[in-house]
XYZ file of C-alpha atoms in Angstrom:
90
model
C 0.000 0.000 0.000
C 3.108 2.387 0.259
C 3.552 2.297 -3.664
C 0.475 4.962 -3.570
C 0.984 8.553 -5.240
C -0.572 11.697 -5.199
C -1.852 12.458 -8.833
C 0.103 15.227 -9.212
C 3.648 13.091 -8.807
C 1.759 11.060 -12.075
C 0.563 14.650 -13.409
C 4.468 15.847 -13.347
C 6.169 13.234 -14.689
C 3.334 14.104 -17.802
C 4.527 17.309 -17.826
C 7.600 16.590 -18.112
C 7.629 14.138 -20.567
C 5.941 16.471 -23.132
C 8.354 19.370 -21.605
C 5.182 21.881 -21.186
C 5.905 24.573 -18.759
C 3.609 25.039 -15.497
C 2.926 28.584 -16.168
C 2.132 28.156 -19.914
C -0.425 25.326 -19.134
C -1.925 27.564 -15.655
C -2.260 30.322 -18.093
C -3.834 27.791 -20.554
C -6.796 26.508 -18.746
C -7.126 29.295 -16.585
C -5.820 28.282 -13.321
C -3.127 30.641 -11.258
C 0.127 29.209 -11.659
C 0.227 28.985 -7.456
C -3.042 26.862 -7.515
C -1.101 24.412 -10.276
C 1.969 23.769 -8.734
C 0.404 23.018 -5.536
C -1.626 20.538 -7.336
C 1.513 18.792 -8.638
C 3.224 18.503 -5.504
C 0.292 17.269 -3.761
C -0.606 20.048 -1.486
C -3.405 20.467 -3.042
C -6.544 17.979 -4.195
C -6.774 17.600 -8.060
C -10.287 19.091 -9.069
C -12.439 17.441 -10.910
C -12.349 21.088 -13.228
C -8.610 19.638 -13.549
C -8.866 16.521 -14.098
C -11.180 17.541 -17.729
C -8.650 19.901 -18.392
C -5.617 17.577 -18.785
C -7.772 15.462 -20.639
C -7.505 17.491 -23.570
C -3.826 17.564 -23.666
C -2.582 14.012 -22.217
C -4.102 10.261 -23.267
C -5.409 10.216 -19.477
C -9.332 10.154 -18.739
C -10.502 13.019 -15.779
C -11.612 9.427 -14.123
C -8.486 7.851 -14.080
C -6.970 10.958 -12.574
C -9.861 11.714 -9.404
C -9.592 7.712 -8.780
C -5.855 8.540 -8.365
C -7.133 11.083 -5.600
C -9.638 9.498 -3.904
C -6.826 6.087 -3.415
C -4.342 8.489 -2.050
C -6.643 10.051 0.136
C -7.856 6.945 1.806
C -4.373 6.076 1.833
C -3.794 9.205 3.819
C -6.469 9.065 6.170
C -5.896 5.057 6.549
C -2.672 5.918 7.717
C -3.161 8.546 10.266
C -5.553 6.069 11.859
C -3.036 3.774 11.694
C -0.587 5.787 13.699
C -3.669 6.754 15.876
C -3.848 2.997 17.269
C -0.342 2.680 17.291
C -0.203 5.772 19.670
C 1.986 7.635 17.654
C -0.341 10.299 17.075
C -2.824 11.735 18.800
């Protein structure tokens, strides 16, 4: 269960690959550049406004993407309960 990734790790590497530019693609769809980078390194949740967007410029369906999200964010909140029985956390 470890091997899960925020989209936007998955969402960078596509970036990346095609060499587009944050700003250019924030500009793009509309989106401040702030809001977009936060997205990519997961500080943010990807919206589903998002997840349409990048279908129109990678092979990747909005779906794929916000099932992405929702696994890392039970991930997430599977974990801090985790470390809640553990007593770890509070």
């Amino acid at each position: 269960m470890n091997d899960i990734l925020h989209p936007g790790t998955y969402i960078r590497a596509l970036f990346d690959e095609k060499m587009i530019r944050q700003n250019l693609f924030a500009k793009r769809i509309g989106m401040q550049p702030t809001q977009l980078n936060e997205m990519l390194k997961g500080k943010r949740r990807i919206s589903p406004e998002f997840a349409i967007a990048l279908e129109e410029y990678f092979a990747v369906t909005a779906e794929f993407i916000l099932e992405m999200q929702t696994k890392w964010e039970v991930h997430q909140l599977k974990s801090i309960r985790d470390l809640r029985k553990s007593g770890d956390i509070k």
